[in-house]
Every structure is written in C-alpha cells, then in structure tokens.
Amino acid sequence: MSEREGGRSGGRRSVWRRSLTPPQPPAGEAPAPSPDATAAPEPPSVVQAALYRNGVRVSSPATLAETYRELREQPSGMAWIGLARPTEAELHSLAAEFSLHPLAVEDAMEAHQRSKLERYGDTLFVVLRAARYLDAPEEVEFGELHVFVGPDFVITVRHGAAPDLSAVRRRMEDSPELLKLGPEAVLYAILDAVVDGYAPVVAGVQNDIDEIETEVFRGDPEVSRRIYELSRETVEFQRATRPLVGMLHGLMAGFAKYETDEELQRYLRDVADHVTHVSERVDSFRQALTEILTVNATLVTQQQNAEMRALAEAGFEQNEEVKKISSWAAILFAPTLVGTIYGMNFAHMPELRWALGYPFAIGLMAVVCTALYVVFKRRDWL
C-alpha cells in the first residue's frame, strides 16, 4: 500500500479495493518479494509486460516481441502490457498484433481525449482521466489513461503520473481468484483505482474551498485569482468524472449480452456508486465556487462603495473648510480695501480734510464686514 493510500485508510474504500488488498504477513516475517522487484529492466516506454494463466504470472517478457511470441505459445493465457508515453512504432506494433482499431490507436497517440468508452468488435477501448492532488502547490494534476481490453490481452497507455498501475497489478496478482476472471477483471480494477484516486483530490479541493471562504471574508486581495484558478481545476475535474457515470452504466447495461461474471458485476456497481458520489461532490464544488465568487464580488463592491463614500465625505468636509476660509478672507479683505484707498498719498483726494472722514472710514469697514458676515452665514458658509 502506498503512502497516499495508507493516509486514507480511515476514509471511504471500495469493496473492490478491499478484496484486492492482500493479507498482511504475521509479525516478524518479511513480506514475499514482488515479481516486479525481480523483473528485468524495461525499455523507457514499456513499464511492465506480463503473461498470466489462471490468475498467476507465468512470465515477464522484456520486449513487446517476446510478449507476442509467448502469448501465441500459450493460447489460454492473458497478456497485460503497461506502456507510458509509447512511440508511434510501438503502438503500430500493438495494433498489428492485436488488431486494434486505427481510430483508437490514433486517440492513444495524440492523447488529450475526453473520457469515453468505445467498442470495436471484440475489443473495448476506454479513455480515463486520472487526477491527483499536489499538497505543496495546492493544485490538481490530471493524467490520461487509455485502456485496450481484448479477449486475451489488456494494454494500458499512460500519459501522466497518475494512476499508479503498478499497485493495481500487485493487488491483482495477490488475488489470483479475481485475476483469473480475465481482462474484464483487470479493466474493473483499473477503473476502481482511478475512481479511488479521486478521493484525496475531493478532500484537497474541499480544503481549498474552506480556505478561500476564510480569505474572502478576511478581505484578501489575492482571493479572486485563487477562486478563478480553483474554478478551472474544478471544471477540469468535472470533465474527468462526469462522463464516467455514463460509461459505467453502459458497461452495466452489457452484463447480460457479454455474460459478465456475477462477481465482477458487483464490483462494477460498487465503482459506479463511488463515481456517482464523486461526481455529485464535484458538482457541489462548482456551485460553491460560483456562490463564493458572487459573495466576493458583493464584498468588493461594498468595500469600493465604502471607499467612495469616505472620499465623498472627505471632499464635502474639505469644501466646507474652503467655504469658511473663503468667507473670512472676503470679510477681512473689505477693511483692507478701504484702508488701502485712504492710505494713498495723493494731495487732492475727496474727504481728506473732512472732520468725519476717519469715523466714516471705520464705519464703512464695519458695515461691509457685517454685511458679508450676514450673507455668508445665511448661506451656511460660516
């Protein structure tokens, strides 16, 4: 069990995953070495190739050519070939050997496909979008997995780090009673691994949404960008999970036609239940992010309105102060003007020799100042 799976042992776990979990060795005994540990080094794109008979690995070919030869020598066997970003030559070789449909091979070459299920004769082609949550950057990484399932072979073409198919292979090999059910059992185990890998992603996205809600009400200026980025990841997650519901129901609809084993039918229904649960959670995430974005926009608008109101109030107060200063400046300007006129040194000016000239000037200053004060007071400038 990987570290990620071990951390989730207390959460929801499928019946398929429980049945594939091998029994733990007694205390003090070392676990038996995995066949993968003694396998010969594989070429870069061939992650693992093995032949099985009655649920037991009988050989581990090092190349595709050896796999083809040994499978022909064992008509009752099953080949399970795992590839990671294979070359066109390798895919064309597989297509020629197992009669794979050209359209499916083209999809496996190009990648970037939507989740889907296609049947070409007796070969089933499945595209899955795996996902894993990266704790350090707090983001979701998506991978793509293409699976060819035939009467005596399973071919997996992986684009991306997820899912960990080596763990699926080990669990299947530790449960030969399930592995001997054939390629369909391997397909359902892969489906379960992909769906089970969605659980930590759901938990991570839920935690991010909780953090975003706190940041929104705290007024973090960077929260809008984080909401947008998480919304994009949620949309991508939704595109990965939503088609799986229809795909699994399509497989269940063919139980009778293709005489699927009853045990596998139960496992597939369990996987379908998990997919439905995950799809509903992802839909709720999308709705929650939409509501959070609306709330954030409302809070930002309210904050902007408050700032504009504060600016308006500050401007109003400033205008009132300007009015007061202007009013007093005008009142003080009136006596200054009168005094300036009578202070000019001209020999011939009216009222220079008038005995009441000084009282008249003082009275004129008082009248003008009083009149200006009354005017400004009535207009609430003072």
Short mmCIF file of C-alpha atoms in Angstrom, two decimals, residues 40-324:
data_model
loop_
_atom_site.label_atom_id
_atom_site.label_comp_id
_atom_site.label_asym_id
_atom_site.label_seq_id
_atom_site.Cartn_x
_atom_site.Cartn_y
_atom_site.Cartn_z
CA ALA A 40 14.38 -7.33 -15.95
CA PRO A 41 14.81 -3.61 -16.67
CA GLU A 42 12.18 -2.42 -19.12
CA PRO A 43 12.63 -0.05 -22.02
CA PRO A 44 11.57 3.52 -21.17
CA SER A 45 8.03 3.25 -22.59
CA VAL A 46 7.28 -0.38 -21.58
CA VAL A 47 6.57 -0.07 -17.88
CA GLN A 48 5.54 -3.69 -17.37
CA ALA A 49 4.64 -6.65 -19.55
CA ALA A 50 3.49 -9.98 -18.13
CA LEU A 51 1.65 -13.13 -19.15
CA TYR A 52 -0.87 -14.82 -16.86
CA ARG A 53 -2.57 -18.16 -16.81
CA ASN A 54 -5.38 -18.93 -14.38
CA GLY A 55 -4.61 -15.74 -12.47
CA VAL A 56 -0.91 -16.46 -11.98
CA ARG A 57 2.01 -14.74 -13.67
CA VAL A 58 3.91 -17.23 -15.79
CA SER A 59 6.44 -14.94 -17.45
CA SER A 60 7.67 -11.34 -17.64
CA PRO A 61 8.80 -10.65 -21.23
CA ALA A 62 11.32 -7.87 -21.63
CA THR A 63 10.10 -6.68 -25.03
CA LEU A 64 6.88 -6.50 -26.99
CA ALA A 65 8.15 -9.06 -29.47
CA GLU A 66 8.75 -11.59 -26.69
CA THR A 67 5.28 -10.87 -25.33
CA TYR A 68 3.69 -11.60 -28.72
CA ARG A 69 5.66 -14.83 -29.11
CA GLU A 70 4.89 -16.17 -25.64
CA LEU A 71 1.20 -15.29 -25.92
CA ARG A 72 0.97 -17.26 -29.17
CA GLU A 73 2.61 -20.20 -27.43
CA GLN A 74 0.06 -20.02 -24.60
CA PRO A 75 -3.40 -19.68 -26.19
CA SER A 76 -5.13 -19.89 -22.81
CA GLY A 77 -3.02 -17.10 -21.31
CA MET A 78 -3.61 -13.37 -20.95
CA ALA A 79 -1.13 -10.58 -21.66
CA TRP A 80 -1.12 -7.40 -19.58
CA ILE A 81 1.08 -4.75 -21.15
CA GLY A 82 1.67 -1.41 -19.48
CA LEU A 83 3.06 1.50 -21.51
CA ALA A 84 3.95 5.07 -20.61
CA ARG A 85 4.02 7.59 -23.48
CA PRO A 86 4.82 4.96 -26.11
CA THR A 87 6.22 5.74 -29.53
CA GLU A 88 4.17 5.50 -32.71
CA ALA A 89 6.16 2.44 -33.75
CA GLU A 90 5.23 0.63 -30.55
CA LEU A 91 1.53 1.49 -30.91
CA HIS A 92 1.53 0.40 -34.56
CA SER A 93 3.19 -2.84 -33.50
CA LEU A 94 0.47 -3.45 -30.88
CA ALA A 95 -2.24 -2.54 -33.39
CA ALA A 96 -0.91 -5.06 -35.92
CA GLU A 97 -0.57 -7.83 -33.35
CA PHE A 98 -3.93 -7.38 -31.57
CA SER A 99 -5.97 -5.90 -34.46
CA LEU A 100 -6.61 -2.62 -32.69
CA HIS A 101 -8.87 -0.15 -34.49
CA PRO A 102 -6.95 2.71 -36.20
CA LEU A 103 -9.18 5.37 -34.59
CA ALA A 104 -8.45 4.06 -31.12
CA VAL A 105 -4.73 3.89 -31.87
CA GLU A 106 -4.81 7.48 -33.15
CA ASP A 107 -6.51 8.61 -29.94
CA ALA A 108 -3.87 6.83 -27.86
CA MET A 109 -1.12 8.57 -29.84
CA GLU A 110 -2.48 12.09 -29.58
CA ALA A 111 -3.80 11.92 -26.02
CA HIS A 112 -5.80 14.94 -24.72
CA GLN A 113 -9.00 12.96 -25.19
CA ARG A 114 -12.23 13.17 -23.24
CA SER A 115 -13.26 10.29 -21.01
CA LYS A 116 -15.10 7.78 -23.16
CA LEU A 117 -15.81 4.13 -23.87
CA GLU A 118 -15.84 2.66 -27.37
CA ARG A 119 -16.29 -0.92 -28.53
CA TYR A 120 -14.58 -2.06 -31.73
CA GLY A 121 -15.65 -5.63 -32.37
CA ASP A 122 -14.36 -7.75 -29.51
CA THR A 123 -12.02 -5.00 -28.28
CA LEU A 124 -13.03 -2.38 -25.76
CA PHE A 125 -11.28 1.00 -25.79
CA VAL A 126 -11.56 3.13 -22.65
CA VAL A 127 -10.18 6.62 -22.01
CA LEU A 128 -9.91 7.68 -18.37
CA ARG A 129 -8.83 10.99 -16.81
CA ALA A 130 -6.94 10.31 -13.62
CA ALA A 131 -6.22 13.03 -11.06
CA ARG A 132 -4.06 13.56 -8.02
CA TYR A 133 -3.79 16.40 -5.53
CA LEU A 134 -0.38 18.04 -5.06
CA ASP A 135 -0.08 19.29 -1.50
CA ALA A 136 2.86 21.70 -1.95
CA PRO A 137 1.40 23.93 -4.71
CA GLU A 138 -2.20 23.12 -3.65
CA GLU A 139 -3.32 22.21 -7.14
CA VAL A 140 -4.76 19.24 -9.03
CA GLU A 141 -2.66 17.39 -11.60
CA PHE A 142 -4.50 15.44 -14.29
CA GLY A 143 -3.28 12.44 -16.22
CA GLU A 144 -4.72 10.43 -19.05
CA LEU A 145 -5.02 6.66 -19.34
CA HIS A 146 -6.02 4.67 -22.42
CA VAL A 147 -7.01 1.02 -21.95
CA PHE A 148 -7.43 -1.60 -24.69
CA VAL A 149 -9.27 -4.71 -23.50
CA GLY A 150 -9.48 -7.77 -25.73
CA PRO A 151 -10.28 -11.45 -25.32
CA ASP A 152 -6.76 -12.30 -24.14
CA PHE A 153 -4.99 -9.00 -23.54
CA VAL A 154 -5.06 -5.73 -21.65
CA ILE A 155 -2.97 -2.78 -22.87
CA THR A 156 -2.66 0.39 -20.82
CA VAL A 157 -1.21 3.56 -22.32
CA ARG A 158 -0.48 6.16 -19.65
CA HIS A 159 0.02 9.88 -20.25
CA GLY A 160 0.89 11.41 -16.89
CA ALA A 161 1.95 10.26 -13.44
CA ALA A 162 -1.46 9.07 -12.25
CA PRO A 163 -2.70 6.47 -11.59
CA ASP A 164 -0.23 4.05 -10.01
CA LEU A 165 -0.99 0.97 -12.10
CA SER A 166 1.88 -0.98 -10.59
CA ALA A 167 -0.11 -1.05 -7.34
CA VAL A 168 -3.16 -2.35 -9.24
CA ARG A 169 -1.03 -5.09 -10.80
CA ARG A 170 0.38 -6.16 -7.43
CA ARG A 171 -3.07 -6.34 -5.85
CA MET A 172 -4.44 -8.36 -8.74
CA GLU A 173 -1.50 -10.75 -8.62
CA ASP A 174 -2.07 -11.19 -4.90
CA SER A 175 -5.70 -12.12 -5.67
CA PRO A 176 -5.44 -14.79 -8.39
CA GLU A 177 -9.09 -15.80 -7.94
CA LEU A 178 -10.01 -12.37 -9.31
CA LEU A 179 -7.26 -12.11 -11.89
CA LYS A 180 -8.25 -15.42 -13.47
CA LEU A 181 -11.60 -13.85 -14.40
CA GLY A 182 -9.73 -12.32 -17.31
CA PRO A 183 -9.23 -8.93 -18.96
CA GLU A 184 -12.57 -7.58 -17.71
CA ALA A 185 -11.40 -8.03 -14.12
CA VAL A 186 -8.26 -6.02 -14.90
CA LEU A 187 -10.36 -3.27 -16.51
CA TYR A 188 -12.62 -3.01 -13.47
CA ALA A 189 -9.59 -2.93 -11.16
CA ILE A 190 -8.13 -0.06 -13.19
CA LEU A 191 -11.46 1.78 -13.09
CA ASP A 192 -11.58 1.36 -9.35
CA ALA A 193 -8.01 2.63 -8.96
CA VAL A 194 -8.78 5.75 -11.00
CA VAL A 195 -12.00 6.43 -9.09
CA ASP A 196 -10.34 5.69 -5.75
CA GLY A 197 -7.64 8.22 -6.66
CA TYR A 198 -10.31 10.92 -6.85
CA ALA A 199 -10.89 10.74 -3.06
CA PRO A 200 -7.78 12.70 -1.99
CA VAL A 201 -8.49 15.19 -4.78
CA VAL A 202 -12.00 15.76 -3.45
CA ALA A 203 -10.60 16.22 0.07
CA GLY A 204 -7.93 18.65 -1.19
CA VAL A 205 -10.37 20.74 -3.20
CA GLN A 206 -12.77 20.86 -0.24
CA ASN A 207 -9.96 22.12 1.98
CA ASP A 208 -9.06 24.78 -0.61
CA ILE A 209 -12.67 25.95 -0.74
CA ASP A 210 -12.77 26.24 3.06
CA GLU A 211 -9.59 28.32 2.98
CA ILE A 212 -10.97 30.52 0.22
CA GLU A 213 -14.14 31.22 2.22
CA THR A 214 -11.98 32.41 5.12
CA GLU A 215 -9.89 34.59 2.80
CA VAL A 216 -12.99 36.12 1.19
CA PHE A 217 -14.38 37.39 4.49
CA ARG A 218 -10.91 38.45 5.60
CA GLY A 219 -10.66 40.69 2.56
CA ASP A 220 -7.58 39.06 0.99
CA PRO A 221 -6.88 40.93 -2.28
CA GLU A 222 -5.47 37.76 -3.94
CA VAL A 223 -8.54 35.63 -3.30
CA SER A 224 -10.18 36.43 -6.64
CA ARG A 225 -7.30 34.88 -8.55
CA ARG A 226 -7.36 31.79 -6.35
CA ILE A 227 -11.10 31.38 -6.89
CA TYR A 228 -10.59 31.59 -10.65
CA GLU A 229 -7.75 29.04 -10.65
CA LEU A 230 -9.66 26.60 -8.44
CA SER A 231 -12.75 27.03 -10.63
CA ARG A 232 -10.71 25.99 -13.67
CA GLU A 233 -9.43 22.91 -11.84
CA THR A 234 -12.97 22.06 -10.75
CA VAL A 235 -14.24 22.33 -14.33
CA GLU A 236 -11.42 20.02 -15.47
CA PHE A 237 -12.23 17.63 -12.62
CA GLN A 238 -15.88 17.72 -13.62
CA ARG A 239 -14.96 16.82 -17.21
CA ALA A 240 -12.99 13.86 -15.89
CA THR A 241 -15.65 12.45 -13.57
CA ARG A 242 -19.00 13.23 -15.18
CA PRO A 243 -18.56 11.01 -18.30
CA LEU A 244 -17.57 8.08 -16.08
CA VAL A 245 -21.12 7.81 -14.77
CA GLY A 246 -22.50 7.13 -18.24
CA MET A 247 -19.57 4.89 -19.14
CA LEU A 248 -20.08 2.62 -16.15
CA HIS A 249 -23.80 2.45 -16.71
CA GLY A 250 -23.04 1.47 -20.31
CA LEU A 251 -20.83 -1.35 -19.09
CA MET A 252 -23.53 -2.49 -16.68
CA ALA A 253 -26.08 -2.46 -19.48
CA GLY A 254 -23.95 -5.02 -21.33
CA PHE A 255 -23.72 -7.52 -18.48
CA ALA A 256 -26.23 -9.93 -19.98
CA LYS A 257 -25.07 -9.54 -23.58
CA TYR A 258 -21.41 -10.20 -22.81
CA GLU A 259 -22.07 -12.69 -19.97
CA THR A 260 -20.10 -10.76 -17.38
CA ASP A 261 -19.21 -12.70 -14.26
CA GLU A 262 -21.59 -12.01 -11.38
CA GLU A 263 -18.73 -11.15 -9.03
CA LEU A 264 -17.43 -8.55 -11.49
CA GLN A 265 -20.93 -7.15 -11.81
CA ARG A 266 -21.00 -6.47 -8.08
CA TYR A 267 -17.59 -4.81 -8.21
CA LEU A 268 -18.58 -2.62 -11.12
CA ARG A 269 -21.76 -1.48 -9.37
CA ASP A 270 -19.66 -0.53 -6.36
CA VAL A 271 -17.32 1.51 -8.57
CA ALA A 272 -20.34 3.15 -10.21
CA ASP A 273 -21.65 4.16 -6.77
CA HIS A 274 -18.32 5.78 -5.93
CA VAL A 275 -18.22 7.61 -9.27
CA THR A 276 -21.72 8.97 -8.70
CA HIS A 277 -20.73 10.16 -5.23
CA VAL A 278 -17.58 11.87 -6.54
CA SER A 279 -19.47 13.45 -9.44
CA GLU A 280 -22.06 14.88 -7.06
CA ARG A 281 -19.32 16.31 -4.83
CA VAL A 282 -17.59 17.92 -7.81
CA ASP A 283 -20.88 19.45 -8.95
CA SER A 284 -21.37 20.87 -5.46
CA PHE A 285 -17.84 22.32 -5.59
CA ARG A 286 -18.68 24.10 -8.83
CA GLN A 287 -21.82 25.57 -7.29
CA ALA A 288 -20.00 26.55 -4.10
CA LEU A 289 -17.26 28.35 -6.03
CA THR A 290 -19.86 30.21 -8.06
CA GLU A 291 -21.56 31.36 -4.87
CA ILE A 292 -18.22 32.31 -3.28
CA LEU A 293 -17.32 34.33 -6.36
CA THR A 294 -20.67 36.14 -6.13
CA VAL A 295 -20.17 36.86 -2.44
CA ASN A 296 -16.63 38.06 -3.09
CA ALA A 297 -17.86 40.38 -5.85
CA THR A 298 -20.53 41.73 -3.49
CA LEU A 299 -17.99 42.33 -0.73
CA VAL A 300 -15.60 44.01 -3.14
CA THR A 301 -18.42 46.24 -4.39
CA GLN A 302 -19.40 47.12 -0.83
CA GLN A 303 -15.79 47.94 0.01
CA GLN A 304 -15.50 50.13 -3.07
CA ASN A 305 -18.75 51.89 -2.21
CA ALA A 306 -17.50 52.49 1.33
CA GLU A 307 -14.25 53.90 -0.01
CA MET A 308 -16.13 56.15 -2.46
CA ARG A 309 -18.43 57.30 0.33
CA ALA A 310 -15.43 58.07 2.53
CA LEU A 311 -13.83 60.02 -0.31
CA ALA A 312 -17.07 61.92 -0.89
CA GLU A 313 -17.38 62.74 2.79
CA ALA A 314 -13.77 63.89 2.90
CA GLY A 315 -14.38 66.03 -0.18
CA PHE A 316 -17.51 67.51 1.38
CA GLU A 317 -15.66 68.34 4.57
CA GLN A 318 -12.86 69.88 2.56
CA ASN A 319 -15.34 72.02 0.63
CA GLU A 320 -16.86 73.23 3.89
CA GLU A 321 -13.47 74.25 5.16
CA VAL A 322 -12.72 76.04 1.89
CA LYS A 323 -16.01 77.93 2.22
CA LYS A 324 -15.16 79.07 5.73
#
